[in-house]
Amino acid sequence: MSLKDASVAAGTTIAAIMQRAPVAQLEARILLGHVTQLSRVQLITQSERALTADEAQQLSQLFVRRLAGEPIAYLTGEREFFGLSFKVSPAVLIPRPDTELLVELAIQHLPPQGRALDMGTGSGAIAIALVHARPDAGITALDVSAEALVIATDNASKNHVQVEFLRSDWFSAVNTQHFDLIVSNPPYIVQGDPHLSEGDLRFEPVDALTDHGNGLSDLHTITSGARQYLASGAWLLMEHGYDQAAAVREMLSAHGYAEVQSWRDLAGIERVSGGRYDAA
Ligand code: GLN
């Protein structure tokens, strides 16, 4: 097996594959684990185990797809987020570690027994992580994509939590008034941003990444619409791009939100902004 040659012969041992894998070691280990159903430890303790013909063929195909750039999470069909396991497919964005900040803030800003709304839920990662950490909460999660909602529904049952799912283009199908928290990680990449045609993003649903505009239009739709659906004193929290915090704070202030502020992610980047809706 060379860099260009991704084919794995039946009978090749795990150790031999690891030595000559055409992808990074960490990735080879994940794909081997996926195909053999062995844990990381078992891959080491059973490194002399030979792959069956079926496993070898599956692994070859995964190497080929990885070499073509497909994200590892789509190859294995799962990704860990906030300590939970989520099923993913190209119909949903792959949950990012950056987004754990939004979940942490949501946990802190949702009052006891509060009802929360997650807008543009995708795989359901935010809503499910929130209600998993806060079983006292009630949560509604919406998405415009029916395909995404199928995955999100699966993820809720996989993680043993109750979420009310709603197919809705932003607020169009929302009936419940007065949520105690609204959270969203909407599409916020500027149309034509070169990142959209690089790396993993090429394989992700484009409508989940960009608003096909200046990057702020969905953030604006949520900011202006949420006032009608928030209980007095409730928070709106939104994830946004690395250079959008000032614009989002300005937007929140212009719409009358109080205590407008931004929070930094682990990389020190202002990643989430929010404000409190005060009806008075
Ligand atoms: N954080 C993602 C990225 O930059 C974008 C997610 C989004 O648009 N909501 O890859």
PDB file of C-alpha atoms and ligand atoms in Angstrom:
ATOM      1  CA  MET A   1       0.000   0.000   0.000  1.00  0.00           C
ATOM      2  CA  SER A   2       1.463   3.338  -0.982  1.00  0.00           C
ATOM      3  CA  LEU A   3       0.091   6.829  -0.674  1.00  0.00           C
ATOM      4  CA  LYS A   4      -1.723   6.430  -3.963  1.00  0.00           C
ATOM      5  CA  ASP A   5      -2.636   2.796  -3.502  1.00  0.00           C
ATOM      6  CA  ALA A   6      -5.536   2.440  -1.115  1.00  0.00           C
ATOM      7  CA  SER A   7      -6.310  -1.207  -1.763  1.00  0.00           C
ATOM      8  CA  VAL A   8      -6.093  -3.617   1.156  1.00  0.00           C
ATOM      9  CA  ALA A   9      -5.706  -7.340   0.459  1.00  0.00           C
ATOM     10  CA  ALA A  10      -7.748  -9.859   2.423  1.00  0.00           C
ATOM     11  CA  GLY A  11      -5.576 -11.409   5.136  1.00  0.00           C
ATOM     12  CA  THR A  12      -3.533  -8.265   5.787  1.00  0.00           C
ATOM     13  CA  THR A  13      -2.996  -7.802   9.512  1.00  0.00           C
ATOM     14  CA  ILE A  14      -4.086  -4.751  11.462  1.00  0.00           C
ATOM     15  CA  ALA A  15      -0.419  -4.004  12.263  1.00  0.00           C
ATOM     16  CA  ALA A  16       0.537  -4.097   8.583  1.00  0.00           C
ATOM     17  CA  ILE A  17      -2.331  -1.795   7.657  1.00  0.00           C
ATOM     18  CA  MET A  18      -1.383   0.693  10.349  1.00  0.00           C
ATOM     19  CA  GLN A  19       2.186   0.692   9.090  1.00  0.00           C
ATOM     20  CA  ARG A  20       1.313   1.420   5.499  1.00  0.00           C
ATOM     21  CA  ALA A  21      -2.002   3.246   5.701  1.00  0.00           C
ATOM     22  CA  PRO A  22      -2.495   5.857   2.959  1.00  0.00           C
ATOM     23  CA  VAL A  23      -4.197   8.214   5.439  1.00  0.00           C
ATOM     24  CA  ALA A  24      -3.106   9.742   8.780  1.00  0.00           C
ATOM     25  CA  GLN A  25      -2.577   7.246  11.622  1.00  0.00           C
ATOM     26  CA  LEU A  26      -5.463   8.559  13.702  1.00  0.00           C
ATOM     27  CA  GLU A  27      -7.782   8.319  10.725  1.00  0.00           C
ATOM     28  CA  ALA A  28      -6.579   4.830   9.815  1.00  0.00           C
ATOM     29  CA  ARG A  29      -7.289   3.714  13.381  1.00  0.00           C
ATOM     30  CA  ILE A  30     -10.809   5.173  13.314  1.00  0.00           C
ATOM     31  CA  LEU A  31     -11.612   3.568   9.955  1.00  0.00           C
ATOM     32  CA  LEU A  32     -10.125   0.205  11.026  1.00  0.00           C
ATOM     33  CA  GLY A  33     -12.186   0.340  14.218  1.00  0.00           C
ATOM     34  CA  HIS A  34     -15.284   1.106  12.195  1.00  0.00           C
ATOM     35  CA  VAL A  35     -14.773  -1.770   9.779  1.00  0.00           C
ATOM     36  CA  THR A  36     -13.695  -4.401  12.340  1.00  0.00           C
ATOM     37  CA  GLN A  37     -15.891  -3.146  15.202  1.00  0.00           C
ATOM     38  CA  LEU A  38     -12.819  -3.368  17.445  1.00  0.00           C
ATOM     39  CA  SER A  39     -12.050  -0.751  20.104  1.00  0.00           C
ATOM     40  CA  ARG A  40      -8.858   1.295  20.092  1.00  0.00           C
ATOM     41  CA  VAL A  41      -7.370  -0.999  22.719  1.00  0.00           C
ATOM     42  CA  GLN A  42      -8.421  -4.132  20.823  1.00  0.00           C
ATOM     43  CA  LEU A  43      -6.786  -2.791  17.654  1.00  0.00           C
ATOM     44  CA  ILE A  44      -3.511  -2.813  19.591  1.00  0.00           C
ATOM     45  CA  THR A  45      -3.948  -6.074  21.511  1.00  0.00           C
ATOM     46  CA  GLN A  46      -5.241  -7.863  18.390  1.00  0.00           C
ATOM     47  CA  SER A  47      -2.823  -6.229  15.965  1.00  0.00           C
ATOM     48  CA  GLU A  48      -1.925  -9.591  14.421  1.00  0.00           C
ATOM     49  CA  ARG A  49      -5.558 -10.269  13.500  1.00  0.00           C
ATOM     50  CA  ALA A  50      -6.012 -10.523   9.726  1.00  0.00           C
ATOM     51  CA  LEU A  51      -8.814  -8.758   7.907  1.00  0.00           C
ATOM     52  CA  THR A  52     -11.508 -10.845   6.260  1.00  0.00           C
ATOM     53  CA  ALA A  53     -12.133 -10.325   2.544  1.00  0.00           C
ATOM     54  CA  ASP A  54     -15.219  -8.311   3.346  1.00  0.00           C
ATOM     55  CA  GLU A  55     -13.431  -6.080   5.864  1.00  0.00           C
ATOM     56  CA  ALA A  56     -10.513  -5.558   3.490  1.00  0.00           C
ATOM     57  CA  GLN A  57     -12.856  -4.501   0.715  1.00  0.00           C
ATOM     58  CA  GLN A  58     -14.775  -2.121   2.974  1.00  0.00           C
ATOM     59  CA  LEU A  59     -11.566  -0.583   4.272  1.00  0.00           C
ATOM     60  CA  SER A  60     -10.206  -0.106   0.754  1.00  0.00           C
ATOM     61  CA  GLN A  61     -13.345   1.752  -0.212  1.00  0.00           C
ATOM     62  CA  LEU A  62     -13.141   3.974   2.872  1.00  0.00           C
ATOM     63  CA  PHE A  63      -9.478   4.782   2.155  1.00  0.00           C
ATOM     64  CA  VAL A  64     -10.397   5.762  -1.410  1.00  0.00           C
ATOM     65  CA  ARG A  65     -13.199   8.023  -0.207  1.00  0.00           C
ATOM     66  CA  ARG A  66     -10.983   9.586   2.483  1.00  0.00           C
ATOM     67  CA  LEU A  67      -8.243  10.230  -0.082  1.00  0.00           C
ATOM     68  CA  ALA A  68     -10.893  12.033  -2.157  1.00  0.00           C
ATOM     69  CA  GLY A  69     -11.467  14.312   0.837  1.00  0.00           C
ATOM     70  CA  GLU A  70     -14.670  12.971   2.413  1.00  0.00           C
ATOM     71  CA  PRO A  71     -14.832  13.824   6.110  1.00  0.00           C
ATOM     72  CA  ILE A  72     -14.135  10.966   8.516  1.00  0.00           C
ATOM     73  CA  ALA A  73     -17.473  11.561  10.276  1.00  0.00           C
ATOM     74  CA  TYR A  74     -19.394  10.882   7.061  1.00  0.00           C
ATOM     75  CA  LEU A  75     -17.338   7.728   6.449  1.00  0.00           C
ATOM     76  CA  THR A  76     -18.106   6.287   9.866  1.00  0.00           C
ATOM     77  CA  GLY A  77     -21.543   7.922  10.089  1.00  0.00           C
ATOM     78  CA  GLU A  78     -20.935   9.281  13.560  1.00  0.00           C
ATOM     79  CA  ARG A  79     -19.302  12.052  15.565  1.00  0.00           C
ATOM     80  CA  GLU A  80     -18.925  12.717  19.270  1.00  0.00           C
ATOM     81  CA  PHE A  81     -20.192  16.043  20.629  1.00  0.00           C
ATOM     82  CA  PHE A  82     -20.497  17.141  24.246  1.00  0.00           C
ATOM     83  CA  GLY A  83     -19.623  13.603  25.354  1.00  0.00           C
ATOM     84  CA  LEU A  84     -22.516  12.078  23.375  1.00  0.00           C
ATOM     85  CA  SER A  85     -22.482  10.112  20.146  1.00  0.00           C
ATOM     86  CA  PHE A  86     -24.363  11.484  17.134  1.00  0.00           C
ATOM     87  CA  LYS A  87     -25.262   9.879  13.858  1.00  0.00           C
ATOM     88  CA  VAL A  88     -24.338  12.124  10.909  1.00  0.00           C
ATOM     89  CA  SER A  89     -24.799  12.030   7.148  1.00  0.00           C
ATOM     90  CA  PRO A  90     -24.173  14.529   4.345  1.00  0.00           C
ATOM     91  CA  ALA A  91     -27.691  15.869   5.088  1.00  0.00           C
ATOM     92  CA  VAL A  92     -26.378  17.501   8.271  1.00  0.00           C
ATOM     93  CA  LEU A  93     -23.408  19.570   9.351  1.00  0.00           C
ATOM     94  CA  ILE A  94     -20.786  17.664  11.358  1.00  0.00           C
ATOM     95  CA  PRO A  95     -20.996  18.950  14.966  1.00  0.00           C
ATOM     96  CA  ARG A  96     -17.954  21.145  15.785  1.00  0.00           C
ATOM     97  CA  PRO A  97     -16.130  21.335  19.116  1.00  0.00           C
ATOM     98  CA  ASP A  98     -16.540  25.163  18.862  1.00  0.00           C
ATOM     99  CA  THR A  99     -20.284  24.713  19.245  1.00  0.00           C
ATOM    100  CA  GLU A 100     -19.910  23.156  22.706  1.00  0.00           C
ATOM    101  CA  LEU A 101     -19.605  26.760  23.949  1.00  0.00           C
ATOM    102  CA  LEU A 102     -23.168  27.447  22.784  1.00  0.00           C
ATOM    103  CA  VAL A 103     -24.403  24.363  24.673  1.00  0.00           C
ATOM    104  CA  GLU A 104     -22.568  25.397  27.864  1.00  0.00           C
ATOM    105  CA  LEU A 105     -24.096  28.877  27.679  1.00  0.00           C
ATOM    106  CA  ALA A 106     -27.538  27.440  26.970  1.00  0.00           C
ATOM    107  CA  ILE A 107     -27.271  25.217  30.061  1.00  0.00           C
ATOM    108  CA  GLN A 108     -26.415  28.296  32.151  1.00  0.00           C
ATOM    109  CA  HIS A 109     -29.040  30.642  30.699  1.00  0.00           C
ATOM    110  CA  LEU A 110     -32.076  28.368  30.681  1.00  0.00           C
ATOM    111  CA  PRO A 111     -34.114  28.799  33.888  1.00  0.00           C
ATOM    112  CA  PRO A 112     -35.186  25.691  35.851  1.00  0.00           C
ATOM    113  CA  GLN A 113     -37.969  23.759  34.056  1.00  0.00           C
ATOM    114  CA  GLY A 114     -37.568  26.205  31.169  1.00  0.00           C
ATOM    115  CA  ARG A 115     -38.649  25.631  27.581  1.00  0.00           C
ATOM    116  CA  ALA A 116     -35.962  26.129  24.928  1.00  0.00           C
ATOM    117  CA  LEU A 117     -36.027  26.395  21.143  1.00  0.00           C
ATOM    118  CA  ASP A 118     -33.113  25.318  18.906  1.00  0.00           C
ATOM    119  CA  MET A 119     -33.356  26.835  15.424  1.00  0.00           C
ATOM    120  CA  GLY A 120     -31.677  24.970  12.555  1.00  0.00           C
ATOM    121  CA  THR A 121     -30.964  21.885  14.621  1.00  0.00           C
ATOM    122  CA  GLY A 122     -29.355  19.740  11.876  1.00  0.00           C
ATOM    123  CA  SER A 123     -28.175  16.526  13.571  1.00  0.00           C
ATOM    124  CA  GLY A 124     -29.913  17.708  16.757  1.00  0.00           C
ATOM    125  CA  ALA A 125     -26.565  18.034  18.540  1.00  0.00           C
ATOM    126  CA  ILE A 126     -27.299  21.280  20.414  1.00  0.00           C
ATOM    127  CA  ALA A 127     -30.855  20.422  21.465  1.00  0.00           C
ATOM    128  CA  ILE A 128     -29.964  16.883  22.520  1.00  0.00           C
ATOM    129  CA  ALA A 129     -26.830  17.892  24.447  1.00  0.00           C
ATOM    130  CA  LEU A 130     -28.830  20.621  26.203  1.00  0.00           C
ATOM    131  CA  VAL A 131     -31.713  18.440  27.326  1.00  0.00           C
ATOM    132  CA  HIS A 132     -29.324  15.617  28.230  1.00  0.00           C
ATOM    133  CA  ALA A 133     -27.558  17.976  30.641  1.00  0.00           C
ATOM    134  CA  ARG A 134     -30.808  19.602  31.739  1.00  0.00           C
ATOM    135  CA  PRO A 135     -33.475  16.891  31.986  1.00  0.00           C
ATOM    136  CA  ASP A 136     -35.774  19.427  33.663  1.00  0.00           C
ATOM    137  CA  ALA A 137     -35.959  21.383  30.402  1.00  0.00           C
ATOM    138  CA  GLY A 138     -38.473  21.077  27.591  1.00  0.00           C
ATOM    139  CA  ILE A 139     -36.997  21.488  24.144  1.00  0.00           C
ATOM    140  CA  THR A 140     -38.294  22.144  20.653  1.00  0.00           C
ATOM    141  CA  ALA A 141     -35.845  21.805  17.758  1.00  0.00           C
ATOM    142  CA  LEU A 142     -36.660  22.893  14.235  1.00  0.00           C
ATOM    143  CA  ASP A 143     -35.104  22.566  10.826  1.00  0.00           C
ATOM    144  CA  VAL A 144     -36.258  23.304   7.306  1.00  0.00           C
ATOM    145  CA  SER A 145     -34.693  20.034   6.107  1.00  0.00           C
ATOM    146  CA  ALA A 146     -36.876  16.929   6.472  1.00  0.00           C
ATOM    147  CA  GLU A 147     -33.781  14.772   5.947  1.00  0.00           C
ATOM    148  CA  ALA A 148     -32.021  16.474   8.846  1.00  0.00           C
ATOM    149  CA  LEU A 149     -35.050  15.931  11.088  1.00  0.00           C
ATOM    150  CA  VAL A 150     -34.968  12.184  10.420  1.00  0.00           C
ATOM    151  CA  ILE A 151     -31.363  12.091  11.654  1.00  0.00           C
ATOM    152  CA  ALA A 152     -32.060  14.383  14.598  1.00  0.00           C
ATOM    153  CA  THR A 153     -35.004  12.202  15.668  1.00  0.00           C
ATOM    154  CA  ASP A 154     -32.754   9.135  15.542  1.00  0.00           C
ATOM    155  CA  ASN A 155     -30.139  10.928  17.605  1.00  0.00           C
ATOM    156  CA  ALA A 156     -32.665  11.864  20.280  1.00  0.00           C
ATOM    157  CA  SER A 157     -33.709   8.237  20.735  1.00  0.00           C
ATOM    158  CA  LYS A 158     -30.103   7.011  20.515  1.00  0.00           C
ATOM    159  CA  ASN A 159     -29.276   9.357  23.406  1.00  0.00           C
ATOM    160  CA  HIS A 160     -32.499   8.608  25.307  1.00  0.00           C
ATOM    161  CA  VAL A 161     -33.876  12.143  25.423  1.00  0.00           C
ATOM    162  CA  GLN A 162     -37.205  13.723  24.503  1.00  0.00           C
ATOM    163  CA  VAL A 163     -37.142  16.537  21.976  1.00  0.00           C
ATOM    164  CA  GLU A 164     -40.111  17.983  20.105  1.00  0.00           C
ATOM    165  CA  PHE A 165     -39.074  18.263  16.456  1.00  0.00           C
ATOM    166  CA  LEU A 166     -40.680  20.682  14.062  1.00  0.00           C
ATOM    167  CA  ARG A 167     -40.193  21.192  10.353  1.00  0.00           C
ATOM    168  CA  SER A 168     -40.046  24.935   9.949  1.00  0.00           C
ATOM    169  CA  ASP A 169     -38.361  27.579   7.849  1.00  0.00           C
ATOM    170  CA  TRP A 170     -37.116  29.652  10.782  1.00  0.00           C
ATOM    171  CA  PHE A 171     -40.224  30.907  12.634  1.00  0.00           C
ATOM    172  CA  SER A 172     -42.802  30.004   9.960  1.00  0.00           C
ATOM    173  CA  ALA A 173     -44.253  26.930  11.732  1.00  0.00           C
ATOM    174  CA  VAL A 174     -43.551  27.922  15.360  1.00  0.00           C
ATOM    175  CA  ASN A 175     -46.753  28.133  17.399  1.00  0.00           C
ATOM    176  CA  THR A 176     -45.505  28.055  20.968  1.00  0.00           C
ATOM    177  CA  GLN A 177     -45.015  31.561  22.279  1.00  0.00           C
ATOM    178  CA  HIS A 178     -42.721  32.472  25.097  1.00  0.00           C
ATOM    179  CA  PHE A 179     -39.695  30.252  25.087  1.00  0.00           C
ATOM    180  CA  ASP A 180     -37.367  30.717  28.049  1.00  0.00           C
ATOM    181  CA  LEU A 181     -34.350  30.477  25.729  1.00  0.00           C
ATOM    182  CA  ILE A 182     -33.718  30.479  21.993  1.00  0.00           C
ATOM    183  CA  VAL A 183     -30.426  29.097  20.656  1.00  0.00           C
ATOM    184  CA  SER A 184     -29.151  28.757  17.126  1.00  0.00           C
ATOM    185  CA  ASN A 185     -26.076  27.878  15.114  1.00  0.00           C
ATOM    186  CA  PRO A 186     -27.390  29.181  11.798  1.00  0.00           C
ATOM    187  CA  PRO A 187     -25.617  29.301   8.427  1.00  0.00           C
ATOM    188  CA  TYR A 188     -23.269  32.277   8.718  1.00  0.00           C
ATOM    189  CA  ILE A 189     -20.470  31.830   6.191  1.00  0.00           C
ATOM    190  CA  VAL A 190     -20.360  34.556   3.536  1.00  0.00           C
ATOM    191  CA  GLN A 191     -21.345  33.451   0.031  1.00  0.00           C
ATOM    192  CA  GLY A 192     -18.253  32.704  -2.004  1.00  0.00           C
ATOM    193  CA  ASP A 193     -15.973  32.304   1.048  1.00  0.00           C
ATOM    194  CA  PRO A 194     -13.079  30.116  -0.173  1.00  0.00           C
ATOM    195  CA  HIS A 195     -13.508  27.799   2.851  1.00  0.00           C
ATOM    196  CA  LEU A 196     -16.744  26.533   1.288  1.00  0.00           C
ATOM    197  CA  SER A 197     -14.723  24.896  -1.451  1.00  0.00           C
ATOM    198  CA  GLU A 198     -11.988  23.497   0.805  1.00  0.00           C
ATOM    199  CA  GLY A 199     -11.617  20.469   3.069  1.00  0.00           C
ATOM    200  CA  ASP A 200     -14.575  18.911   4.872  1.00  0.00           C
ATOM    201  CA  LEU A 201     -16.913  21.811   4.038  1.00  0.00           C
ATOM    202  CA  ARG A 202     -17.087  20.695   0.386  1.00  0.00           C
ATOM    203  CA  PHE A 203     -19.040  17.637   1.517  1.00  0.00           C
ATOM    204  CA  GLU A 204     -21.347  19.333   4.007  1.00  0.00           C
ATOM    205  CA  PRO A 205     -24.830  20.686   3.142  1.00  0.00           C
ATOM    206  CA  VAL A 206     -24.167  24.136   1.703  1.00  0.00           C
ATOM    207  CA  ASP A 207     -27.472  25.505   3.001  1.00  0.00           C
ATOM    208  CA  ALA A 208     -26.347  24.724   6.547  1.00  0.00           C
ATOM    209  CA  LEU A 209     -23.101  26.641   6.065  1.00  0.00           C
ATOM    210  CA  THR A 210     -23.933  29.808   4.142  1.00  0.00           C
ATOM    211  CA  ASP A 211     -26.938  32.119   3.930  1.00  0.00           C
ATOM    212  CA  HIS A 212     -25.931  32.687   0.289  1.00  0.00           C
ATOM    213  CA  GLY A 213     -25.482  36.339   1.239  1.00  0.00           C
ATOM    214  CA  ASN A 214     -23.309  38.421   3.532  1.00  0.00           C
ATOM    215  CA  GLY A 215     -23.334  35.799   6.304  1.00  0.00           C
ATOM    216  CA  LEU A 216     -25.531  37.896   8.593  1.00  0.00           C
ATOM    217  CA  SER A 217     -28.973  37.477   7.035  1.00  0.00           C
ATOM    218  CA  ASP A 218     -30.104  34.389   8.982  1.00  0.00           C
ATOM    219  CA  LEU A 219     -28.609  35.812  12.187  1.00  0.00           C
ATOM    220  CA  HIS A 220     -30.731  38.882  11.463  1.00  0.00           C
ATOM    221  CA  THR A 221     -33.910  36.885  10.762  1.00  0.00           C
ATOM    222  CA  ILE A 222     -33.491  35.109  14.106  1.00  0.00           C
ATOM    223  CA  THR A 223     -32.634  38.286  16.028  1.00  0.00           C
ATOM    224  CA  SER A 224     -35.627  40.215  14.734  1.00  0.00           C
ATOM    225  CA  GLY A 225     -38.089  37.297  14.885  1.00  0.00           C
ATOM    226  CA  ALA A 226     -37.142  35.919  18.307  1.00  0.00           C
ATOM    227  CA  ARG A 227     -38.559  38.893  20.220  1.00  0.00           C
ATOM    228  CA  GLN A 228     -42.077  37.635  19.469  1.00  0.00           C
ATOM    229  CA  TYR A 229     -41.311  34.172  20.846  1.00  0.00           C
ATOM    230  CA  LEU A 230     -39.252  34.928  23.940  1.00  0.00           C
ATOM    231  CA  ALA A 231     -40.673  35.218  27.439  1.00  0.00           C
ATOM    232  CA  SER A 232     -39.742  38.490  29.079  1.00  0.00           C
ATOM    233  CA  GLY A 233     -36.229  38.188  30.494  1.00  0.00           C
ATOM    234  CA  ALA A 234     -35.338  35.179  28.303  1.00  0.00           C
ATOM    235  CA  TRP A 235     -32.065  34.924  26.394  1.00  0.00           C
ATOM    236  CA  LEU A 236     -31.304  34.611  22.705  1.00  0.00           C
ATOM    237  CA  LEU A 237     -27.889  32.989  22.091  1.00  0.00           C
ATOM    238  CA  MET A 238     -26.408  32.585  18.602  1.00  0.00           C
ATOM    239  CA  GLU A 239     -23.173  31.134  17.277  1.00  0.00           C
ATOM    240  CA  HIS A 240     -21.499  33.165  14.532  1.00  0.00           C
ATOM    241  CA  GLY A 241     -18.295  33.511  12.531  1.00  0.00           C
ATOM    242  CA  TYR A 242     -14.935  34.600  13.941  1.00  0.00           C
ATOM    243  CA  ASP A 243     -15.322  38.164  12.626  1.00  0.00           C
ATOM    244  CA  GLN A 244     -19.058  38.700  13.160  1.00  0.00           C
ATOM    245  CA  ALA A 245     -19.321  39.385  16.920  1.00  0.00           C
ATOM    246  CA  ALA A 246     -19.434  43.191  16.682  1.00  0.00           C
ATOM    247  CA  ALA A 247     -22.038  43.100  13.903  1.00  0.00           C
ATOM    248  CA  VAL A 248     -24.212  40.628  15.825  1.00  0.00           C
ATOM    249  CA  ARG A 249     -23.982  42.678  19.050  1.00  0.00           C
ATOM    250  CA  GLU A 250     -25.012  45.767  17.084  1.00  0.00           C
ATOM    251  CA  MET A 251     -27.935  43.842  15.611  1.00  0.00           C
ATOM    252  CA  LEU A 252     -29.061  42.665  19.055  1.00  0.00           C
ATOM    253  CA  SER A 253     -28.826  46.180  20.511  1.00  0.00           C
ATOM    254  CA  ALA A 254     -30.703  47.667  17.568  1.00  0.00           C
ATOM    255  CA  HIS A 255     -33.542  45.200  18.237  1.00  0.00           C
ATOM    256  CA  GLY A 256     -33.777  46.230  21.882  1.00  0.00           C
ATOM    257  CA  TYR A 257     -32.091  43.275  23.587  1.00  0.00           C
ATOM    258  CA  ALA A 258     -30.510  43.943  26.985  1.00  0.00           C
ATOM    259  CA  GLU A 259     -27.176  42.759  28.442  1.00  0.00           C
ATOM    260  CA  VAL A 260     -25.840  42.233  24.913  1.00  0.00           C
ATOM    261  CA  GLN A 261     -22.495  40.430  25.007  1.00  0.00           C
ATOM    262  CA  SER A 262     -20.207  37.902  23.314  1.00  0.00           C
ATOM    263  CA  TRP A 263     -18.406  34.860  24.634  1.00  0.00           C
ATOM    264  CA  ARG A 264     -15.090  33.414  23.495  1.00  0.00           C
ATOM    265  CA  ASP A 265     -14.491  29.809  22.476  1.00  0.00           C
ATOM    266  CA  LEU A 266     -11.470  27.745  23.574  1.00  0.00           C
ATOM    267  CA  ALA A 267      -9.425  29.306  20.767  1.00  0.00           C
ATOM    268  CA  GLY A 268     -10.139  32.758  22.263  1.00  0.00           C
ATOM    269  CA  ILE A 269     -12.452  33.757  19.404  1.00  0.00           C
ATOM    270  CA  GLU A 270     -15.745  35.549  20.084  1.00  0.00           C
ATOM    271  CA  ARG A 271     -17.983  32.728  18.892  1.00  0.00           C
ATOM    272  CA  VAL A 272     -21.384  33.273  20.544  1.00  0.00           C
ATOM    273  CA  SER A 273     -23.319  36.495  21.083  1.00  0.00           C
ATOM    274  CA  GLY A 274     -26.594  37.035  22.840  1.00  0.00           C
ATOM    275  CA  GLY A 275     -28.951  39.292  24.678  1.00  0.00           C
ATOM    276  CA  ARG A 276     -31.927  39.193  26.994  1.00  0.00           C
ATOM    277  CA  TYR A 277     -35.349  40.149  25.767  1.00  0.00           C
ATOM    278  CA  ASP A 278     -37.024  42.559  28.134  1.00  0.00           C
ATOM    279  CA  ALA A 279     -40.690  43.121  27.343  1.00  0.00           C
ATOM    280  CA  ALA A 280     -40.926  46.068  29.733  1.00  0.00           C
TER     281      ALA A 280
HETATM  282  N1  GLN B   1     -18.400  26.802  12.143  1.00  0.00           N
HETATM  283  C1  GLN B   1     -18.641  26.291  10.837  1.00  0.00           C
HETATM  284  C2  GLN B   1     -17.398  26.454  10.002  1.00  0.00           C
HETATM  285  O1  GLN B   1     -16.813  27.507   9.964  1.00  0.00           O
HETATM  286  C3  GLN B   1     -19.789  26.984  10.156  1.00  0.00           C
HETATM  287  C4  GLN B   1     -21.073  26.577  10.773  1.00  0.00           C
HETATM  288  C5  GLN B   1     -22.181  27.469  10.390  1.00  0.00           C
HETATM  289  O2  GLN B   1     -22.220  28.123   9.350  1.00  0.00           O
HETATM  290  N2  GLN B   1     -23.114  27.532  11.246  1.00  0.00           N
HETATM  291  O3  GLN B   1     -16.982  25.514   9.368  1.00  0.00           O
END
